[in-house]
Structures are given as structure tokens and as C-alpha cells.
Coordinates of C-alpha atoms and ligand atoms in Angstrom, one line a residue:
Chain A
M601 CA 20.2 28.0 -2.0
G602 CA 22.2 26.4 -4.6
G603 CA 23.7 27.4 -7.8
K604 CA 21.9 27.6 -11.2
D605 CA 22.5 24.0 -11.9
V606 CA 21.2 22.7 -8.7
L607 CA 17.5 22.0 -9.4
V608 CA 16.5 20.5 -6.0
E609 CA 18.2 21.1 -2.8
T610 CA 17.0 20.4 0.7
R611 CA 18.7 21.3 3.9
D612 CA 17.8 19.3 7.0
L613 CA 14.3 18.6 5.6
T614 CA 12.3 17.1 8.5
K615 CA 8.7 15.9 8.7
R616 CA 7.3 14.6 11.9
Y617 CA 3.8 13.1 12.5
G618 CA 2.9 13.3 16.0
T619 CA 5.6 12.8 18.4
R620 CA 6.6 9.4 17.5
I621 CA 6.9 9.2 13.7
V622 CA 9.8 11.0 12.0
A623 CA 8.9 10.3 8.5
V624 CA 11.8 12.4 7.1
D625 CA 14.7 13.1 9.3
R626 CA 17.2 16.0 8.4
V627 CA 17.5 15.1 4.8
S628 CA 19.9 17.1 2.9
L629 CA 20.1 16.2 -0.7
T630 CA 21.0 17.8 -4.0
V631 CA 19.7 17.0 -7.5
R632 CA 21.6 18.6 -10.4
R633 CA 20.4 19.6 -13.8
G634 CA 20.4 16.9 -16.4
E635 CA 20.8 13.9 -14.0
V636 CA 18.5 11.1 -13.2
Y637 CA 18.6 11.0 -9.6
G638 CA 17.3 7.9 -7.8
F639 CA 15.8 8.1 -4.4
L640 CA 16.2 4.7 -3.0
G641 CA 14.8 3.2 0.0
P642 CA 12.7 0.5 1.6
N643 CA 8.9 0.7 2.2
G644 CA 8.1 3.5 4.8
A645 CA 11.7 5.1 4.4
G646 CA 10.1 8.5 3.7
K647 CA 10.6 8.8 -0.1
T648 CA 6.9 9.8 -0.8
T649 CA 6.8 12.2 2.2
T650 CA 10.0 14.0 0.8
M651 CA 8.5 14.3 -2.7
R652 CA 5.2 15.6 -1.2
M653 CA 7.3 18.2 0.6
L654 CA 9.1 19.1 -2.5
L655 CA 5.8 19.6 -4.3
G656 CA 4.4 21.9 -1.7
L657 CA 1.7 19.4 -0.7
I658 CA 2.7 19.2 2.9
R659 CA 4.8 21.4 5.0
P660 CA 8.1 20.4 6.4
T661 CA 8.2 20.4 10.3
S662 CA 11.6 22.0 10.0
G663 CA 14.3 22.4 7.3
A664 CA 14.2 24.0 4.0
A665 CA 13.9 23.0 0.4
S666 CA 14.1 24.7 -2.9
V667 CA 12.9 23.4 -6.2
L668 CA 14.0 25.2 -9.4
G669 CA 15.2 28.1 -7.2
R670 CA 11.9 28.6 -5.5
A671 CA 10.0 27.4 -2.4
P672 CA 8.3 24.3 -3.0
G673 CA 4.8 24.6 -4.4
H674 CA 5.5 28.1 -5.8
P675 CA 3.5 28.4 -9.1
E676 CA 6.6 29.3 -11.0
S677 CA 8.5 26.3 -10.0
L678 CA 5.4 23.9 -10.2
A679 CA 5.0 25.1 -13.8
R680 CA 8.2 23.6 -14.8
V681 CA 7.7 20.3 -12.7
G682 CA 5.9 17.3 -13.6
A683 CA 5.1 14.7 -11.1
L684 CA 3.5 11.5 -10.3
V685 CA 3.3 10.9 -6.6
E686 CA 2.2 7.5 -5.2
A687 CA -0.6 5.9 -7.2
P688 CA -1.8 8.0 -10.1
A689 CA -4.8 9.9 -8.8
L690 CA -7.0 10.8 -11.6
Y691 CA -10.8 11.0 -12.1
P692 CA -12.5 7.6 -12.6
Y693 CA -15.4 8.8 -14.5
L694 CA -13.5 10.6 -17.2
S695 CA -11.8 9.1 -20.1
G696 CA -8.0 9.1 -20.2
L697 CA -8.3 11.8 -22.8
D698 CA -10.5 14.1 -20.6
N699 CA -8.3 13.4 -17.5
L700 CA -5.5 15.0 -19.5
R701 CA -7.6 17.8 -20.7
V702 CA -8.5 18.6 -17.0
I703 CA -4.7 18.4 -16.1
A704 CA -3.8 20.6 -19.0
R705 CA -6.3 23.2 -18.0
Y706 CA -5.0 23.4 -14.5
A707 CA -1.4 23.3 -15.6
G708 CA -2.1 26.1 -18.3
V709 CA -0.6 24.0 -21.2
P710 CA -2.2 23.8 -24.6
E711 CA -4.3 20.7 -25.3
G712 CA -2.2 20.1 -28.4
R713 CA 0.2 18.4 -26.2
I714 CA -2.1 15.7 -25.0
A715 CA -1.7 13.5 -28.2
A716 CA 2.0 13.3 -28.0
A717 CA 2.0 12.5 -24.1
L718 CA -0.5 9.7 -25.0
E719 CA 1.7 8.4 -27.6
K720 CA 4.8 8.3 -25.4
V721 CA 3.1 6.0 -23.0
G722 CA 1.4 4.0 -25.6
L723 CA -2.1 4.7 -24.6
T724 CA -3.5 6.4 -27.7
D725 CA -5.9 3.8 -28.6
R726 CA -7.5 3.5 -25.2
S727 CA -7.5 7.1 -24.5
R728 CA -11.3 7.4 -25.0
D729 CA -12.1 4.8 -22.3
R730 CA -12.9 5.7 -18.8
F731 CA -10.0 5.7 -16.3
A732 CA -11.9 3.5 -14.1
T733 CA -11.7 0.8 -16.7
Y734 CA -8.0 0.9 -17.0
S735 CA -5.7 -1.9 -15.6
L736 CA -3.2 -0.8 -13.0
G737 CA -0.4 -0.6 -15.5
M738 CA -2.5 1.6 -17.9
K739 CA -3.3 3.9 -14.9
Q740 CA 0.3 4.2 -14.1
R741 CA 0.9 5.2 -17.7
L742 CA -1.6 7.7 -17.8
G743 CA -0.3 9.2 -14.6
I744 CA 3.1 9.4 -16.3
A745 CA 1.5 11.0 -19.4
A746 CA 0.0 13.6 -17.1
A747 CA 3.4 14.3 -15.6
L748 CA 4.7 14.9 -19.1
L749 CA 2.1 17.3 -20.2
K750 CA 3.9 20.4 -19.0
D751 CA 7.1 19.3 -20.8
P752 CA 8.7 19.7 -17.5
E753 CA 12.4 20.5 -16.8
L754 CA 12.1 18.4 -13.6
L755 CA 10.1 15.2 -13.4
I756 CA 9.4 13.8 -9.9
L757 CA 8.3 10.2 -10.3
D758 CA 7.4 8.2 -7.1
E759 CA 7.9 4.6 -8.0
P760 CA 6.9 4.9 -11.6
T761 CA 7.2 1.3 -12.3
N762 CA 4.7 0.3 -9.6
G763 CA 2.2 -2.2 -10.8
L764 CA 3.8 -2.7 -14.3
D765 CA 4.3 -6.1 -15.8
P766 CA 8.1 -6.9 -16.7
A767 CA 7.7 -5.6 -20.3
G768 CA 5.8 -2.6 -19.1
M769 CA 8.7 -1.9 -16.7
V770 CA 11.2 -2.1 -19.4
D771 CA 9.2 0.4 -21.5
I772 CA 8.9 2.8 -18.8
R773 CA 12.4 2.6 -17.7
D774 CA 13.6 3.1 -21.3
L775 CA 11.1 6.1 -21.4
I776 CA 12.6 7.6 -18.3
R777 CA 16.1 7.2 -19.5
S778 CA 15.3 8.8 -22.8
L779 CA 13.4 11.6 -21.0
G780 CA 16.4 12.1 -18.7
S781 CA 19.0 11.9 -21.5
G782 CA 19.1 15.5 -22.5
E783 CA 18.7 18.7 -20.2
R784 CA 15.7 17.3 -18.4
T785 CA 16.2 16.1 -14.9
V786 CA 14.6 13.3 -13.3
L787 CA 14.1 12.5 -9.5
L788 CA 12.7 9.1 -9.2
S789 CA 12.1 7.0 -6.2
S790 CA 12.3 3.2 -6.0
H791 CA 12.7 0.4 -3.7
M792 CA 14.1 -1.7 -6.5
L793 CA 17.9 -1.6 -6.6
G794 CA 18.1 -3.1 -10.0
E795 CA 15.9 -0.2 -11.3
V796 CA 18.1 2.4 -9.9
E797 CA 21.2 0.7 -11.1
Q798 CA 19.9 0.7 -14.6
I799 CA 18.4 4.2 -15.1
C800 CA 20.1 6.5 -12.4
D801 CA 23.3 8.5 -12.6
R802 CA 23.1 9.3 -8.9
V803 CA 21.5 7.8 -5.9
G804 CA 20.3 8.9 -2.7
V805 CA 19.7 6.1 -0.2
I806 CA 17.0 6.7 2.5
S807 CA 16.3 4.5 5.3
R808 CA 14.0 5.2 8.4
G809 CA 13.8 8.9 7.3
R810 CA 17.4 9.5 7.0
L811 CA 19.6 9.9 4.0
I812 CA 22.3 7.6 4.7
A813 CA 24.3 8.0 1.4
E814 CA 24.3 10.2 -1.7
S815 CA 26.7 9.3 -4.5
T816 CA 27.0 7.9 -8.0
V817 CA 25.9 4.3 -8.6
E818 CA 29.5 3.3 -9.0
E819 CA 30.7 4.9 -5.7
L820 CA 27.8 3.3 -3.9
R821 CA 28.7 -0.2 -5.0
G822 CA 32.2 0.6 -3.7
K823 CA 35.6 0.2 -5.0
G824 CA 35.4 -3.4 -4.3
A825 CA 38.0 -5.7 -2.8
L826 CA 40.4 -8.3 -4.0
L827 CA 40.2 -12.0 -3.2
V828 CA 43.5 -14.0 -2.9
V829 CA 43.9 -17.6 -2.6
A830 CA 47.6 -18.3 -1.7
K831 CA 49.9 -20.8 0.1
P832 CA 51.1 -20.7 2.6
L833 CA 48.2 -18.5 3.7
E834 CA 49.8 -17.2 7.0
H835 CA 52.8 -16.1 5.1
A836 CA 50.6 -14.3 2.4
R837 CA 48.6 -12.7 5.2
Q838 CA 51.7 -11.2 6.7
R839 CA 53.1 -9.9 3.5
A840 CA 49.8 -8.3 2.6
E841 CA 49.6 -6.6 5.9
Q842 CA 53.1 -5.3 5.3
L843 CA 51.9 -3.8 2.2
L844 CA 48.4 -2.5 2.9
G845 CA 48.3 -2.3 6.7
A846 CA 46.6 -4.8 9.0
E847 CA 43.2 -3.3 9.1
R848 CA 42.8 -3.8 5.3
V849 CA 43.4 -7.4 5.3
E850 CA 40.9 -10.2 6.6
V851 CA 40.8 -13.8 6.2
H852 CA 37.5 -15.7 5.3
D853 CA 37.2 -19.3 4.3
R854 CA 41.0 -19.8 3.9
T855 CA 40.8 -16.8 1.5
L856 CA 42.4 -13.3 1.9
R857 CA 40.2 -10.5 1.4
L858 CA 42.0 -7.3 0.6
D859 CA 40.6 -3.9 0.9
A860 CA 42.3 -2.7 -2.2
D861 CA 41.4 -1.2 -5.6
P862 CA 41.1 -4.0 -8.1
A863 CA 43.4 -2.0 -10.5
T864 CA 46.4 -2.8 -8.2
A865 CA 45.9 -6.6 -8.5
G866 CA 48.9 -6.9 -10.7
Q867 CA 51.2 -5.2 -8.3
I868 CA 50.0 -7.2 -5.4
N869 CA 50.5 -10.4 -7.3
R870 CA 54.2 -9.4 -8.1
E871 CA 54.8 -8.6 -4.4
L872 CA 53.4 -11.9 -3.2
V873 CA 55.1 -14.0 -5.7
G874 CA 58.4 -12.1 -5.2
A875 CA 58.1 -13.1 -1.5
G876 CA 57.9 -16.7 -2.5
I877 CA 54.3 -17.2 -2.1
E878 CA 52.2 -19.4 -4.5
V879 CA 49.2 -17.3 -5.6
A880 CA 46.6 -19.9 -6.8
E881 CA 43.9 -17.3 -7.4
L882 CA 43.6 -13.5 -7.4
R883 CA 40.3 -11.8 -8.4
P884 CA 38.4 -8.5 -7.8
M885 CA 35.3 -8.9 -5.6
E886 CA 32.6 -6.3 -6.6
R887 CA 29.9 -5.8 -4.2
T888 CA 26.5 -5.6 -5.9
L889 CA 24.5 -2.5 -5.1
E890 CA 22.2 -4.8 -3.2
E891 CA 24.8 -5.9 -0.8
A892 CA 25.8 -2.3 -0.3
F893 CA 22.3 -1.3 0.1
L894 CA 21.5 -4.0 2.8
A895 CA 24.8 -3.2 4.6
M896 CA 23.8 0.4 4.6
T897 CA 20.1 0.2 5.5
D898 CA 20.9 -2.4 8.0
Q899 CA 17.3 -3.7 7.8
K900 CA 15.7 -5.2 10.8
G901 CA 12.2 -4.8 9.7
E902 CA 12.0 -1.6 11.7
S903 CA 10.4 1.6 10.5
N904 CA 10.7 5.3 11.4
V905 CA 8.9 5.0 14.6
G906 CA 10.9 5.7 17.7
Chain B
M497 CA -8.4 31.0 -11.1
L498 CA -10.0 30.9 -14.6
A499 CA -7.8 28.0 -15.6
S500 CA -9.1 26.3 -12.5
F501 CA -12.7 27.2 -13.1
W502 CA -12.6 25.8 -16.7
A503 CA -11.0 22.6 -15.4
E504 CA -13.6 22.3 -12.8
M505 CA -16.4 22.9 -15.4
L506 CA -15.0 20.1 -17.5
K507 CA -15.2 17.7 -14.5
L508 CA -18.6 18.8 -13.5
R509 CA -20.0 18.7 -16.9
N510 CA -19.0 15.1 -17.3
R511 CA -19.9 14.0 -13.8
P512 CA -22.9 11.7 -13.7
A513 CA -23.4 12.5 -10.1
A514 CA -23.9 16.1 -10.8
W515 CA -26.5 15.3 -13.4
V516 CA -28.4 13.0 -11.2
L517 CA -28.6 15.6 -8.5
L518 CA -30.0 18.2 -11.2
L519 CA -32.5 15.6 -12.4
V520 CA -33.7 14.6 -8.9
S521 CA -34.2 18.4 -8.0
L522 CA -36.2 18.9 -11.2
V523 CA -38.3 15.8 -10.6
L524 CA -39.0 16.5 -7.0
S525 CA -39.9 20.1 -7.6
Q526 CA -42.4 19.2 -10.5
V527 CA -43.8 16.4 -8.4
F528 CA -44.4 18.6 -5.2
N529 CA -45.3 21.8 -6.7
Y530 CA -47.5 20.7 -9.7
L531 CA -48.1 16.9 -10.0
V532 CA -49.5 16.5 -6.3
P533 CA -51.6 19.7 -6.4
Y534 CA -52.9 18.9 -9.8
A535 CA -53.9 15.4 -8.8
G536 CA -55.5 16.9 -5.7
Y537 CA -57.4 19.2 -8.0
L538 CA -58.7 16.4 -10.1
T539 CA -59.9 14.5 -7.1
A540 CA -61.1 17.3 -4.9
D541 CA -64.7 16.8 -3.7
N542 CA -65.7 20.5 -3.3
E543 CA -65.6 23.0 -6.0
R544 CA -63.9 25.9 -3.9
A545 CA -61.1 23.7 -2.7
A546 CA -60.4 22.5 -6.2
E547 CA -60.4 26.0 -7.4
R548 CA -57.9 27.2 -4.7
I549 CA -55.6 24.2 -5.4
L550 CA -55.7 25.0 -9.1
M551 CA -54.8 28.7 -8.6
S552 CA -51.8 27.6 -6.6
T553 CA -50.3 26.1 -9.7
M554 CA -51.0 29.0 -11.9
P555 CA -48.1 31.1 -13.5
E556 CA -48.7 34.0 -11.1
N557 CA -47.4 31.7 -8.5
F558 CA -44.6 30.2 -10.1
I559 CA -41.9 32.0 -8.1
P560 CA -42.9 30.7 -4.7
N561 CA -43.7 27.3 -6.1
S562 CA -40.1 27.0 -7.7
I563 CA -38.3 28.0 -4.6
G564 CA -40.7 26.3 -2.0
G565 CA -38.6 23.3 -1.7
F566 CA -35.2 25.0 -1.4
P567 CA -35.0 25.2 2.4
L568 CA -35.3 21.6 2.6
F569 CA -34.9 19.0 -0.2
A570 CA -33.4 21.2 -2.8
G571 CA -31.0 22.5 0.0
A572 CA -30.2 19.0 0.9
L573 CA -29.3 18.2 -2.8
A574 CA -27.3 21.3 -3.1
L575 CA -25.3 20.5 0.0
T576 CA -24.7 16.9 -1.4
L577 CA -23.5 18.6 -4.6
G578 CA -20.9 20.6 -2.6
A579 CA -19.9 17.7 -0.5
V580 CA -19.6 15.3 -3.4
S581 CA -17.7 17.5 -5.6
I582 CA -15.1 18.5 -2.9
G583 CA -15.1 15.2 -1.0
S584 CA -14.5 13.0 -4.0
E585 CA -11.2 14.9 -4.6
Y586 CA -10.0 13.7 -1.3
G587 CA -11.3 10.1 -1.9
W588 CA -9.7 9.7 -5.3
G589 CA -6.5 11.7 -4.2
T590 CA -7.1 13.9 -7.1
L591 CA -6.8 17.0 -5.1
K592 CA -3.1 16.5 -4.6
T593 CA -2.8 15.9 -8.4
I594 CA -4.4 19.3 -9.1
M595 CA -2.4 21.0 -6.3
F596 CA 1.0 20.3 -7.8
Q597 CA -0.1 21.5 -11.4
R598 CA 0.5 25.2 -11.0
P599 CA -2.1 27.3 -9.4
R600 CA -1.9 28.2 -5.8
R601 CA -4.3 26.5 -3.5
M602 CA -6.6 29.5 -3.2
S603 CA -6.8 29.8 -6.7
V604 CA -7.8 26.3 -7.3
Y605 CA -10.4 26.8 -4.4
A606 CA -11.9 30.0 -6.0
G607 CA -12.2 28.1 -9.3
E608 CA -13.9 25.2 -7.6
L609 CA -16.5 27.7 -5.8
L610 CA -17.0 29.6 -9.2
A611 CA -17.8 26.3 -10.8
L612 CA -20.2 25.1 -8.1
A613 CA -21.9 28.7 -8.1
V614 CA -22.4 28.2 -11.9
A615 CA -23.8 24.7 -11.3
V616 CA -26.1 25.9 -8.6
L617 CA -27.3 28.7 -10.8
A618 CA -28.0 26.1 -13.5
I619 CA -30.0 24.1 -11.1
V620 CA -32.1 27.1 -10.0
V621 CA -32.7 28.3 -13.5
S622 CA -33.7 24.9 -14.7
I623 CA -36.2 24.5 -11.8
F624 CA -37.7 27.9 -12.6
A625 CA -37.8 27.3 -16.3
L626 CA -39.4 23.8 -16.0
G627 CA -41.8 25.3 -13.4
A628 CA -42.8 27.9 -15.8
L629 CA -43.4 25.4 -18.6
T630 CA -45.5 23.1 -16.3
S631 CA -47.5 25.9 -14.9
S632 CA -48.4 27.4 -18.4
A633 CA -49.2 24.0 -19.5
I634 CA -51.7 23.5 -16.8
A635 CA -53.2 26.9 -17.3
A636 CA -53.5 26.3 -21.0
S637 CA -55.1 22.9 -20.4
Q638 CA -57.6 24.7 -18.0
S639 CA -58.0 27.6 -20.3
E640 CA -57.0 30.0 -17.5
S641 CA -55.4 33.3 -18.2
M642 CA -51.7 33.5 -17.7
D643 CA -50.7 36.2 -15.5
W644 CA -46.8 36.1 -15.2
P645 CA -45.0 37.8 -12.4
P646 CA -42.9 40.8 -13.5
L647 CA -39.3 40.1 -14.7
T648 CA -37.7 41.9 -11.7
E649 CA -39.7 39.6 -9.4
I650 CA -38.5 36.6 -11.3
A651 CA -35.0 37.8 -11.2
R652 CA -35.3 38.3 -7.4
G653 CA -36.7 34.8 -7.0
V654 CA -33.8 33.3 -9.0
A655 CA -31.2 35.3 -7.0
S656 CA -32.9 34.3 -3.7
G657 CA -33.0 30.7 -4.7
W658 CA -29.3 30.8 -5.8
L659 CA -28.6 32.3 -2.5
I660 CA -30.2 29.6 -0.5
L661 CA -28.9 26.7 -2.5
M662 CA -25.4 28.2 -2.6
M663 CA -25.4 28.5 1.2
W664 CA -26.2 24.9 1.4
C665 CA -23.8 24.0 -1.2
V666 CA -20.7 25.7 0.5
L667 CA -21.8 24.2 3.7
G668 CA -21.4 20.8 2.1
A669 CA -18.1 21.9 0.5
M670 CA -16.8 23.2 3.8
L671 CA -17.7 20.0 5.6
A672 CA -16.0 18.0 2.8
F673 CA -12.7 20.2 3.3
L674 CA -12.9 19.7 7.1
F675 CA -13.5 16.0 7.0
R676 CA -11.5 15.3 3.8
G677 CA -14.2 13.1 2.4
M678 CA -17.8 13.0 1.5
A679 CA -19.7 10.5 3.4
L680 CA -19.6 12.2 6.7
P681 CA -20.4 15.6 5.4
I682 CA -23.5 14.4 3.5
G683 CA -24.7 12.3 6.6
L684 CA -24.2 15.3 9.0
G685 CA -25.6 17.9 6.5
V686 CA -28.8 16.0 6.0
V687 CA -29.3 15.3 9.6
W688 CA -28.9 18.9 10.1
I689 CA -31.3 20.1 7.5
L690 CA -33.9 17.5 7.9
G691 CA -33.6 16.8 11.7
V692 CA -31.9 19.5 13.9
E693 CA -33.5 22.4 12.2
N694 CA -36.9 20.6 12.5
L695 CA -36.4 19.8 16.1
V696 CA -35.6 23.4 17.0
N697 CA -38.6 24.5 15.0
V698 CA -40.9 22.1 17.1
A699 CA -39.1 23.4 20.4
A700 CA -39.3 27.2 19.4
P701 CA -42.9 27.8 20.6
L702 CA -42.3 26.0 23.9
L703 CA -38.8 27.3 24.9
D704 CA -37.6 30.8 24.7
F705 CA -34.0 30.1 24.1
A706 CA -35.0 27.8 21.3
E707 CA -37.0 30.5 19.7
A708 CA -33.9 32.7 19.8
L709 CA -31.9 29.9 18.4
Q710 CA -34.4 29.4 15.7
R711 CA -34.0 32.8 14.2
G712 CA -30.3 32.2 13.7
L713 CA -30.5 28.9 12.1
P714 CA -29.5 28.8 8.3
G715 CA -32.5 26.5 7.3
V716 CA -35.0 28.9 9.1
N717 CA -33.6 32.0 7.5
A718 CA -33.9 30.2 4.1
G719 CA -37.5 29.4 4.9
S720 CA -38.1 33.1 5.8
L721 CA -36.6 34.2 2.6
V722 CA -39.0 32.0 0.6
S723 CA -41.9 33.1 2.8
A724 CA -40.9 36.8 2.0
L725 CA -41.2 36.0 -1.7
G726 CA -44.7 34.8 -1.3
G727 CA -44.1 31.1 -0.2
G728 CA -47.1 29.6 1.8
S729 CA -46.3 28.7 5.4
D730 CA -48.1 25.4 4.6
T731 CA -44.9 24.3 2.9
P732 CA -42.5 22.4 4.9
G733 CA -39.5 24.3 5.8
V734 CA -41.1 27.8 5.0
N735 CA -41.8 30.0 7.8
S736 CA -41.9 33.7 8.8
A737 CA -39.6 33.8 11.8
V738 CA -37.6 36.7 10.3
D739 CA -38.2 39.3 7.5
G740 CA -36.9 38.8 4.0
T741 CA -34.0 41.3 4.2
Q742 CA -32.8 40.0 7.5
A743 CA -33.0 36.5 6.2
A744 CA -30.9 37.1 3.1
L745 CA -28.4 38.9 5.1
V746 CA -28.0 36.0 7.5
L747 CA -27.7 33.6 4.5
V748 CA -24.9 35.7 3.0
A749 CA -23.2 35.7 6.4
Y750 CA -23.3 31.9 6.7
A751 CA -22.1 31.5 3.1
V752 CA -19.2 33.8 3.5
A753 CA -18.2 32.3 6.9
F754 CA -18.4 28.7 5.4
V755 CA -16.3 29.8 2.4
L756 CA -13.7 31.4 4.8
I757 CA -13.5 28.4 7.0
A758 CA -13.0 25.9 4.3
A759 CA -10.3 28.3 2.8
F760 CA -8.6 28.5 6.2
A761 CA -8.6 24.7 6.4
L762 CA -7.4 24.1 2.9
Q763 CA -4.5 26.7 3.0
R764 CA -3.2 25.5 6.3
R765 CA -3.4 21.8 6.2
D766 CA -1.3 19.2 4.4
V767 CA -2.7 17.7 1.2
T768 CA -2.3 14.0 1.3
Ligands
ATP1414 N1 -0.2 11.2 7.0 C1 0.7 10.5 7.8 N2 0.4 10.4 9.1 C2 1.1 9.6 9.8 N3 2.4 8.9 9.4 C3 2.6 9.1 8.1 C4 1.9 9.9 7.2 N4 2.4 9.8 6.0 C5 3.5 9.0 6.1 N5 3.6 8.5 7.4 C6 4.7 7.7 7.8 O1 5.9 8.2 7.4 C7 6.8 7.1 7.1 C8 7.3 7.3 5.7 O2 6.2 7.2 4.8 P1 6.5 7.4 3.2 O3 5.2 7.1 2.5 O4 7.1 8.7 2.9 O5 7.3 6.2 2.8 P2 7.8 5.6 1.5 O6 9.4 5.7 1.4 O7 7.1 6.3 0.3 O8 7.5 4.0 1.4 P3 6.9 3.2 0.2 O9 8.0 2.5 -0.5 O10 6.2 2.1 0.9 O11 6.0 4.0 -0.6 C9 6.1 5.9 7.4 O12 6.3 5.3 8.5 C10 4.5 6.3 7.3 O13 3.8 5.5 8.1
MG1415 MG1 5.9 5.7 -1.2

């Protein structure tokens, strides 16, 4: 599957639990080399389940996936993937440093890399304390350090800013951005739109197990619309319908909402004024990602049970 | 597999629970094999009984003394070691962390088994070494001569002890893989070793089928192996239901079966 620049590809990836729960439902997504891909969805959408399948921890019920050109879980692909899935799971009785030494041994990487990884997440001076004594945010940082040990081509991070305070979130987001700036590819899940908007190049939106959109952040936000306040309103509406077609014109709150590229605002203004209409206001309406997201996921507090 | 083995050793070496189990095995073996008999010797009211008790603690008997507790209490501790070291990986979720590092599941598993085998060997050797030390101390204090068993006998004792404890240890590990935790495996394992096996032993003289069943039980075969190496049948858990060779073969068969069942479960099931 996929070309050389497609690092992760899934085709109709599906995971069922029992007969009722479809945790992941025919997801087909593509992550390309060098991008920071945001996997966005509400709680229970199937993000973690998808990532587990990509790491070979759980087997798909049906469908296929390839990671770095291999089946998920293949030692040669795992060797180039760093991951943090759900809460960082490390040994409570070991120090941060010893935890990373254990991971380094499993991963087959030299222990010399540990210091740099600790430095990157800002844990150097607490590295000799036991993991059990770490705060939630410190545990999360150590989990990220563990994911960095292999100096991986692909980073799979499941809600990496979980449990961090605002300053910590900023740190980690900056870190992820810088990690993902070069050739490295990051697949990151989140339920926070702002986060995805800030650090991701492309987004896959998942809801109730389904991938409902996959696009760039800009595309997802939508081209937006134009809001026009004009007099007489009815006359303006007719003129706009002639220009754009009836289905692209709506009236809300005595305001025309035109489904048109904001770049065409000047032209539309000329047309309306030319038809003798007084244009009091004409401005672009940009949907926030939040609105786009809510519209798409159509949340009614349901989950993937059905 | 070697990478996994060294990672596993690093974990075990730093694990307080592993050291506690080693310490408890050592303390219990010294108390039951030497301290209690020695106290009995000091307080015995007739000379011949005292002499007999003293002889039981002498270096010539240190092999059966060292492995006398293996079918029961040391076995239960070895089972706990297996259950704890595997079961806690599920409890902490660390199994998934190590499963996406690089090695295949089976090579992680092989590394885990190898590390447990080394840990069990360390326990067995420590019990033998401390037993030898205590025994020679008693002999020296009583100015008795020290007749040590030949080295080959000692090696056979260590190997048999290792086989017995390893069988219990992989039973604990297998249960931990099956139940994905450690509480239930420890509970069930201890009930089996200290409860079920004893009940069958009690029923064996009364019922034919219980006697047939008895000869197939892991604990009974462990007891028979100890008995074949000179263990007295007055020690709890030691018996002569089957001969030594058969006992060893049955133990190997159990251990292999437990290892394979666990491998099958680990390979097939999701790691969450
Ligand atoms: N082992 C399991 N057995 C049964 N159901 C499961 C199992 N794992 C996940 N699920 C179900 O699959 C669905 C997706 O879960 P998943 O953990 O992938 O969601 P998520 O997107 O990661 O959510 P969150 O943002 O809360 O982490 C949920 O309905 C969950 O209950
Ligand atoms: Mg999740």
C-alpha cells in the first residue's frame, strides 16, 4: 500500500468489540512524510483504538493498515516508530532514568541517547526519582521522552498534552511542532480543536468510529461565507440569487449570508451597488474549526454503540 | 530476545518484590531446616532423639534439607514471583509499552522466561549456599565431622530444585497471562498448592481415583522428586508416590505445557 512518502495508510480499518461496539469503523486514512497529522475526535471516538492497531497491539477485525511500509507491529517498522498510547505506562518502582534504560534495552538503542531525551522534556534534574513519585505532567513528559528514544521517523502520540498545566501544554506543543518540523512525521490524537489548529498540518476527524473528514486545517475550517447587510433586503436577495444561484443565498437576522469565497467580496459589492442597492456592511464570516467540528461530529452525546 | 532479557533483568534487579520473595525463601528455609531442629535438639529430653535431630542438620543432609520446602512454601513463593512479574505488567499497562518498542511478542516473552529462570536459579543457589553455611556452622559448634555430599549430588540437587521452582514459577506466569493480572493468579495458585493438592493427598488412600489423580499432580511429583533425593517423608509435601525419574519428567512436561499455553495466549490476544 501507498507510495514511499506515505508513512501510514489504513484501508477500511475496523475494530469491533463483541457485536454491539464498533470502536473503529472502516477508517481509511493517510499520513504523509514530514507532516503533523492531527487525529481529532471526542471521547470514545476510536482514536486510541486506531493507534493501538497501528502499533500491532490489537488486531483489526477487518481492513488493513501499513506503517512505514510494513504490517503494524513488524519489528522493522516498530524500530522506526516512537509512541505514547493513552497514559504513559512505565514502571513505578524504577527511577525515570532506569525506566528509559529499560525502554532503550528493549528498543535496542544506545543508552547514550537517554540524557538528550530527558533534556528535551525538561526532566533531567528529576530523572533519579522514582516514576511513582512523579506528578501527572512529569509522567506524561517521561512518556514522551520514552517515545523519543528511538529518534523515530514516525511519532505516534495519543493525547500528549493530557494532564499538563497550561505552561506545560505550551512547552509540549512547541516541542511537537519542532519535532515535526523536518522530515519527522507526527501522528497526534487530540480532542482539543485549538491544539490541532495550532500544531497540525492536516487533520482527520473521527467520530463514533468513523473518519468523517480528512483535510488540511484550512479546508476543514471551510472557505467561509460572506455576510451582507443591505437595503432594501429583498431586492438585494434577488440580485444575489441571480449572481450565485438561489441555493447559495440565505437570510438570517435581516442579514444575507452568501456561500461565496471571501475573495469575491469586492465584485459582489460592485454588483449590488450597481443595482442600486445600499450596502451598509459586507464582511467575511469565517467558521472556526470548532463550529466545523461540531457540525461534522453532530454530537448528541452518543457513542459508538449501536 | 537477549535485548528483552537484559531489560527484564534490569527490572527484576531493581524490583523490591523480587528481593522480598528471595529474603522470605531464605528465612523460611533456615527456620524450618535448621533453627527449629536445632532448638529441638537443645531442648530434647532423651539423648538418642537429640542425636538424631542433630544429625539431620549436618552437612551430609544439606541437599534434602535445602529442597525439602520446595514442593510447598518455596513453590508458592516461586509461583508468586512468576505471577507478580508478569501480572504487574498488565496492572501498570507496561506490557503494551514494551510490546511496541521493537521485539516481537515471542521474543519479549522468551526474554521474560529467561530472566525468571535466572532469578529462580539465584533463589535456589542462595538457599543451598545459606543452608551449607548454617549446616557447617552447626557442625563446627558441635565439633562434628563435616561430610559433604559429592559435587555431582549437589549439582543434581540444585537442578532438581530449579526444576521444581521453575515449574511453579511458570504456572504463576501462565495464570498471569491468562487472567491479565496478578491477584487472581496468586490466589488460585496458592489455593492449589496448599489446598487442593493436600486434599487429594488426604483422599488418595481412601479412593482409587484420587490415588491415580494424585500421581499426576504437579505438587505431588515435586514431592516425589525431593523424596528421591533423600527428603524425609515426614516433611510436609514430600512423598514417594512416584519414582524420581518419572517425577522429573512429569515436572518438565508441566513446565513445557504452561510455557506453551502462556505463549499461545500472549500471541493471540490483544494487548491493551
Ligand atoms: N477493550 C475494549 N473492550 C470493549 N470496548 C472497548 C475496548 N477498547 C475500547 N472500547 C470502546 O471503543 C470505543 C473507542 O474507544 P477509544 O479508547 O479508541 O476512544 P478514544 O477516541 O481514544 O477516546 P478518548 O478521547 O476518551 O481517549 C469506546 O466506545 C470504547 O468503550
Ligand atoms: Mg483515547
